[in-house]
PDB file of C-alpha atoms in Angstrom:
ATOM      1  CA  UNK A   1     -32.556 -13.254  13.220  1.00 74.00           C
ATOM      2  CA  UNK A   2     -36.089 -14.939  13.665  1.00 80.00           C
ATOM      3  CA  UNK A   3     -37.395 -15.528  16.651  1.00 80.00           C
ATOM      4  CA  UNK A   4     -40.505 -17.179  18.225  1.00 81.00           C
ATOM      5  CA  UNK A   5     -43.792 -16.271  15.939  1.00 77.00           C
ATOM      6  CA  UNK A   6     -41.671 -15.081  12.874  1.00 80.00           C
ATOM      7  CA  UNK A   7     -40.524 -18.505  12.689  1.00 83.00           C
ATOM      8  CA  UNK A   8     -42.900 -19.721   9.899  1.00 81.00           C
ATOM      9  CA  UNK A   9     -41.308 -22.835   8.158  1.00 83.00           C
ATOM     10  CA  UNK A  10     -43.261 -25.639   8.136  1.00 85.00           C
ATOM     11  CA  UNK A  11     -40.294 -28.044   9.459  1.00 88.00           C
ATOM     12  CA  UNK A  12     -37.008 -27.068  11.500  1.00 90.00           C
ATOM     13  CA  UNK A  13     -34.153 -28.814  12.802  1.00 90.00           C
ATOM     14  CA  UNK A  14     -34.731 -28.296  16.592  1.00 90.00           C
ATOM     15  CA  UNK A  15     -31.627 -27.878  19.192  1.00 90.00           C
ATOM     16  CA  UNK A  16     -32.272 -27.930  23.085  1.00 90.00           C
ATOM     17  CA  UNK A  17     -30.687 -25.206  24.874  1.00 86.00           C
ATOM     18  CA  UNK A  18     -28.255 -27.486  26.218  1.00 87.00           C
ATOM     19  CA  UNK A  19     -27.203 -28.705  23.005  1.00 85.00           C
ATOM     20  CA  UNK A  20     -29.104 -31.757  22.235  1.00 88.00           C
ATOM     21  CA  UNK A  21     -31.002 -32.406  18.730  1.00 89.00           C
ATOM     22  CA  UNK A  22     -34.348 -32.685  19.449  1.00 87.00           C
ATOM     23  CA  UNK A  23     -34.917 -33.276  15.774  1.00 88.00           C
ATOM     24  CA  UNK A  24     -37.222 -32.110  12.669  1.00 90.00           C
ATOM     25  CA  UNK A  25     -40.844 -31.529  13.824  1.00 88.00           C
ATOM     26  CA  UNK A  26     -43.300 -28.156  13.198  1.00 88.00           C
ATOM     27  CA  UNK A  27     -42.487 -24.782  14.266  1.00 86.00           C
ATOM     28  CA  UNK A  28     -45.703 -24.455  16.763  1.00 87.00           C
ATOM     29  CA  UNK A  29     -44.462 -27.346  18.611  1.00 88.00           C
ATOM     30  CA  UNK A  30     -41.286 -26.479  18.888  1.00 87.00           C
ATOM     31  CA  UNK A  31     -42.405 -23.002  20.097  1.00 88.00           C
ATOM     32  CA  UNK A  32     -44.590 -24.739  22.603  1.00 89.00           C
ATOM     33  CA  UNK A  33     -41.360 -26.923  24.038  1.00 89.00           C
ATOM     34  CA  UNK A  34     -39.546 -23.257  24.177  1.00 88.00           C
ATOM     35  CA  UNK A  35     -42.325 -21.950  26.224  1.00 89.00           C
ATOM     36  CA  UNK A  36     -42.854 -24.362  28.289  1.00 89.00           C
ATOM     37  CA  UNK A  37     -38.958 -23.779  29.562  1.00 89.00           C
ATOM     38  CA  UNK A  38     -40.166 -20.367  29.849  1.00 90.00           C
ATOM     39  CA  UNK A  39     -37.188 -19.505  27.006  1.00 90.00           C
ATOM     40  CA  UNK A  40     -37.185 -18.360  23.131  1.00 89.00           C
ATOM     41  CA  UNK A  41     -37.244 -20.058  19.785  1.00 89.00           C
ATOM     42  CA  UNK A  42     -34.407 -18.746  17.866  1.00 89.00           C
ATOM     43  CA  UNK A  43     -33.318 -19.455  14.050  1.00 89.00           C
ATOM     44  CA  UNK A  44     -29.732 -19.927  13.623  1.00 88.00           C
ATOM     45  CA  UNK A  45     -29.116 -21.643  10.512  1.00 87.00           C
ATOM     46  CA  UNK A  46     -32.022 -20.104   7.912  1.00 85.00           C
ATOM     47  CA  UNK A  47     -30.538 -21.773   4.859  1.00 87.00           C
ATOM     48  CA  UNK A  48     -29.904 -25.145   6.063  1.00 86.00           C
ATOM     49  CA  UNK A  49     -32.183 -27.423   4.766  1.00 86.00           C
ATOM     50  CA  UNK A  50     -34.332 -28.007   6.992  1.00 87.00           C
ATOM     51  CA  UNK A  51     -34.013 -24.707   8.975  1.00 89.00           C
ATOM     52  CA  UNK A  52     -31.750 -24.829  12.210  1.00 91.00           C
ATOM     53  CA  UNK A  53     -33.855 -23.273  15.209  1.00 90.00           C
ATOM     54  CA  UNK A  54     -32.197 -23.317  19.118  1.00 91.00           C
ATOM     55  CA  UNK A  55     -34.076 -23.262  22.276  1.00 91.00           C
ATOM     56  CA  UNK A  56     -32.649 -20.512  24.274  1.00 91.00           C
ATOM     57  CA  UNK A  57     -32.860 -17.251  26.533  1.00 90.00           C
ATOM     58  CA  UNK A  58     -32.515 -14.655  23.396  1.00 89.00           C
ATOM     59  CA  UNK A  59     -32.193 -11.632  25.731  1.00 89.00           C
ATOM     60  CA  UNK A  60     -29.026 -13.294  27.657  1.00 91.00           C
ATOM     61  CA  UNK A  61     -27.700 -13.935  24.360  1.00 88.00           C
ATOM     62  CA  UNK A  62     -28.076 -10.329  23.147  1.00 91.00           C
ATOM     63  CA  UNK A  63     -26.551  -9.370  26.156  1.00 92.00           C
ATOM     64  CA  UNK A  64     -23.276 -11.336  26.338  1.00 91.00           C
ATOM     65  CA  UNK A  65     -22.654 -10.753  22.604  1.00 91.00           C
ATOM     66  CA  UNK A  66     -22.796  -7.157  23.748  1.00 92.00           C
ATOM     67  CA  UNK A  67     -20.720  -7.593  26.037  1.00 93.00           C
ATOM     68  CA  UNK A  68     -17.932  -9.715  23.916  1.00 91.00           C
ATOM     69  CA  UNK A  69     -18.303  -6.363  21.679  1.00 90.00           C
ATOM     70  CA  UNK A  70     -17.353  -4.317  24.263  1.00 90.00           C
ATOM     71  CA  UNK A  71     -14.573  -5.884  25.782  1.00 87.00           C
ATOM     72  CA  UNK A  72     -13.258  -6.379  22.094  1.00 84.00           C
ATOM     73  CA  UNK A  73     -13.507  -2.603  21.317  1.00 84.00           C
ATOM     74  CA  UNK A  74     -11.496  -2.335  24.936  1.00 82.00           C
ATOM     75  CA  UNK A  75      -8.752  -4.293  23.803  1.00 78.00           C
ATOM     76  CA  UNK A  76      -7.964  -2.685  20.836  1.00 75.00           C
ATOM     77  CA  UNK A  77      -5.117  -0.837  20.483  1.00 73.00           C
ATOM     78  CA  UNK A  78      -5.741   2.449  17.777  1.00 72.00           C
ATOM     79  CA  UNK A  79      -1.870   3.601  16.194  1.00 74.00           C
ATOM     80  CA  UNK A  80      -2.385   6.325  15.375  1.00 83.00           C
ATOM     81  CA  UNK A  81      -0.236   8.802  12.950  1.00 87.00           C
ATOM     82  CA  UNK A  82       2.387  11.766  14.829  1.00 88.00           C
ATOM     83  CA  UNK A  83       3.813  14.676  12.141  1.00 89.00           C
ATOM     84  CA  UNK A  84       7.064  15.975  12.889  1.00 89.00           C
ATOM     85  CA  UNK A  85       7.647  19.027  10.503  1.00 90.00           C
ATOM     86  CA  UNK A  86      10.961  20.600  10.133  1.00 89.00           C
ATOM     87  CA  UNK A  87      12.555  23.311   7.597  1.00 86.00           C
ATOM     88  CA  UNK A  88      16.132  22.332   5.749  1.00 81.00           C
ATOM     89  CA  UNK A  89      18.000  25.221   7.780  1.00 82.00           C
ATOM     90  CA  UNK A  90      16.666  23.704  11.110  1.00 83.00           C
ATOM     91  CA  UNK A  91      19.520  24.494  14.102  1.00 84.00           C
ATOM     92  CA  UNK A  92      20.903  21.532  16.300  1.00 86.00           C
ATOM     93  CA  UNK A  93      19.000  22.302  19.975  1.00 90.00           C
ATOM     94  CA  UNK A  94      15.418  22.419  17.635  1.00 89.00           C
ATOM     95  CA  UNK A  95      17.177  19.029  15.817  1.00 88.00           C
ATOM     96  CA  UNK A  96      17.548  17.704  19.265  1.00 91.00           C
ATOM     97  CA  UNK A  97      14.155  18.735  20.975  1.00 91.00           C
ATOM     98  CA  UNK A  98      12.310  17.133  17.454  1.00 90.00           C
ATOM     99  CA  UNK A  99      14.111  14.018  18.370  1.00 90.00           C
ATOM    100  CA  UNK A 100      13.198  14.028  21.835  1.00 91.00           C
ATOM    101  CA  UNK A 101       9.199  14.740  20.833  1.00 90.00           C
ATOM    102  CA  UNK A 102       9.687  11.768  18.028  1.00 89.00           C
ATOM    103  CA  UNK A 103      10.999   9.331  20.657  1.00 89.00           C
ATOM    104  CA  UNK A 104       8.232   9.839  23.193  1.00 89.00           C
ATOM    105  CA  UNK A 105       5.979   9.496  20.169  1.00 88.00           C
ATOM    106  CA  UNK A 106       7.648   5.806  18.992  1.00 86.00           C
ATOM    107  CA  UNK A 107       8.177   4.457  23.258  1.00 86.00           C
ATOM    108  CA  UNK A 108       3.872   5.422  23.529  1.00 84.00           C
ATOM    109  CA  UNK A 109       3.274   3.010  20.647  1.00 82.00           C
ATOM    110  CA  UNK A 110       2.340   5.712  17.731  1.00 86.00           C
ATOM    111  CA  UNK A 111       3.485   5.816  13.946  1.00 89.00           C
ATOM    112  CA  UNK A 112       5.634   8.882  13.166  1.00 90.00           C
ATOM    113  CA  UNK A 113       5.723  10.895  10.017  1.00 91.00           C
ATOM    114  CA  UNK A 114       9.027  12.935   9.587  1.00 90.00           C
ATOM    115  CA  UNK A 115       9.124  15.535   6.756  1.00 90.00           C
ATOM    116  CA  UNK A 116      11.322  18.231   6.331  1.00 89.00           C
ATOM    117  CA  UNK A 117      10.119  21.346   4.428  1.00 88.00           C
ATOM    118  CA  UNK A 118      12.283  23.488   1.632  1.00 86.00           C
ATOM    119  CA  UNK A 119      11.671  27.168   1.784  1.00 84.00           C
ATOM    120  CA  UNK A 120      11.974  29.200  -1.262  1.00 83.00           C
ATOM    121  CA  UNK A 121      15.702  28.091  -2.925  1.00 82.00           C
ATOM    122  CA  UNK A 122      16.313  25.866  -0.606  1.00 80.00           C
ATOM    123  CA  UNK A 123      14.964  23.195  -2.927  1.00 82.00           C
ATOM    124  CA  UNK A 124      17.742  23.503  -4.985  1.00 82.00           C
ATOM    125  CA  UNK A 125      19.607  21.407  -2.018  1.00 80.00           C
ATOM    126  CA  UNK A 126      17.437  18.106  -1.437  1.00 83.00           C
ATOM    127  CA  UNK A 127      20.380  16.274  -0.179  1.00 86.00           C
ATOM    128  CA  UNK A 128      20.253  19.004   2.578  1.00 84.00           C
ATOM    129  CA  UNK A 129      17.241  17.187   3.480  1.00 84.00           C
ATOM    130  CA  UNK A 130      18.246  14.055   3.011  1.00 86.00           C
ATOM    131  CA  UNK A 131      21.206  14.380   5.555  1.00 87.00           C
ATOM    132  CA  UNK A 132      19.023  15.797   7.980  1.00 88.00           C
ATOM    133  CA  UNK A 133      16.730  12.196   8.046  1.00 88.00           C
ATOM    134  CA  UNK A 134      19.277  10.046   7.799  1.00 89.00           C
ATOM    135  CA  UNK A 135      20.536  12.107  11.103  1.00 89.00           C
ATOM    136  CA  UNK A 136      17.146  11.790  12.708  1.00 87.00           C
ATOM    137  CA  UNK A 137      17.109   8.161  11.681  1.00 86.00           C
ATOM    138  CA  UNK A 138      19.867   7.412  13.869  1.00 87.00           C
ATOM    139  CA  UNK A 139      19.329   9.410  16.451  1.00 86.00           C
ATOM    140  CA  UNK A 140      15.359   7.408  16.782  1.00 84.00           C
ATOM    141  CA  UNK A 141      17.174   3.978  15.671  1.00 83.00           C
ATOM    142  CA  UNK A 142      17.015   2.734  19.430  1.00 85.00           C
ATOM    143  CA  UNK A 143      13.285   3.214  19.537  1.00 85.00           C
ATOM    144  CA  UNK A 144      11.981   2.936  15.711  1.00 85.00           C
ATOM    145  CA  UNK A 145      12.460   1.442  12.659  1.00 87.00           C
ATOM    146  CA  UNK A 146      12.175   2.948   9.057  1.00 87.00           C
ATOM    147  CA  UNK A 147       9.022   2.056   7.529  1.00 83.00           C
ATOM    148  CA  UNK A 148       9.157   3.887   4.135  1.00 86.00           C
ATOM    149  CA  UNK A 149      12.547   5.367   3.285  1.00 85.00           C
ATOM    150  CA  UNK A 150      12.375   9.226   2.599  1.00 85.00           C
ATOM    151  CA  UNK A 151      10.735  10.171  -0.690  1.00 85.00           C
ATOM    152  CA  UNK A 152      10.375  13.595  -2.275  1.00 86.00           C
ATOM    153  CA  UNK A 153       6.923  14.886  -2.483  1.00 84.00           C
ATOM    154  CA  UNK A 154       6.110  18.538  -3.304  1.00 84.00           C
ATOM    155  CA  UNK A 155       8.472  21.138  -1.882  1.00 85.00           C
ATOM    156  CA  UNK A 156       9.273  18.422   0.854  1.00 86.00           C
ATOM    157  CA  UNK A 157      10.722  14.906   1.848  1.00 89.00           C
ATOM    158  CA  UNK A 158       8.906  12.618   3.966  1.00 90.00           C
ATOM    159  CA  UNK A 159       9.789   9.355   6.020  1.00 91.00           C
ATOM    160  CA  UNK A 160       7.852   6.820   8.409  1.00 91.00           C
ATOM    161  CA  UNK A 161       8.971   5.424  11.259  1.00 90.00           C
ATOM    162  CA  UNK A 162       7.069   2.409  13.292  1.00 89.00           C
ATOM    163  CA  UNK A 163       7.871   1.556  16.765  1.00 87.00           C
ATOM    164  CA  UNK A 164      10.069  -1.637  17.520  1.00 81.00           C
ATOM    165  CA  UNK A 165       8.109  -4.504  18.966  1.00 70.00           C
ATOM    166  CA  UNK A 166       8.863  -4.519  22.597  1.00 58.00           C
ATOM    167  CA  UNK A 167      10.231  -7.558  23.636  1.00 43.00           C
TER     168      UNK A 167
END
């Protein structure tokens, strides 16, 4: 952005900082109406024909868009991936203390990626696998919903779950 001296068109389209059109005239005199309020010349429009140059306080306006920055960073809400990892043989109180972990995950607002390894032969018995998710599915249902059904990849199977929309 141009401001003050860098401002070297020979005509602009001059705003007032309250919002009036003071109309087209030079860049030195609109520079000397800007310091005569004591405030900045500022172009906001360079490829309008004729340039669009406002009459305001430049370092307040640095500083609120700043601050509209910040706050938006603030209110952002990052999601953020969780990995549950389990093996085919898996027994039922480490079933049950996964599903526990997974459903603190899903009520805190975070993604959750199920997969469920196969040791050595166990490959031989995906559906082994696939029973197990389907389980956990249920057993999250209350708190998540499936976002991609469970796919082989590698030597294991994998699921996502989102979080419901609280209501």
């Amino acid at each position: 952005m141009q401001i003050n001296e860098l401002i070297r068109d020979k005509e602009i389209l001059v705003i007032d900082a309250d919002g009036t059109k003071l109309g087209v005239m030079s860049a030195k005199d609109a520079q000397k109406i800007a310091y005569e309020k004591n405030l900045d010349l500022v172009k906001i429009a360079p490829q309008a024909k004729p340039p669009v140059c406002r009459i305001m306080d430049y370092g307040k306006y640095c500083f609120e868009q700043q601050k509209r920055e910040k706050e938006a960073r603030k209110n952002q809400k990052v999601v953020s991936i969780k990995e549950i990892r389990m093996f085919s043989a898996i027994d039922t109180h480490d079933f049950e203390t996964k599903v526990n972990q997974a459903i603190k995950f899903l009520s805190s607002g975070d993604k959750l990626k199920v997969s469920v390894r196969f040791r050595k032969r166990a490959i031989a018995h995906p559906q082994i696998g696939e029973e197990l998710l389907m389980k956990f599915k249920e057993a999250c249902a209350e708190v998540g919903t499936v976002e991609k059904p469970a796919k082989m990849e590698g030597r294991s199977i994998v699921m996502f779950i989102s979080p419901k929309a609280s209501k």
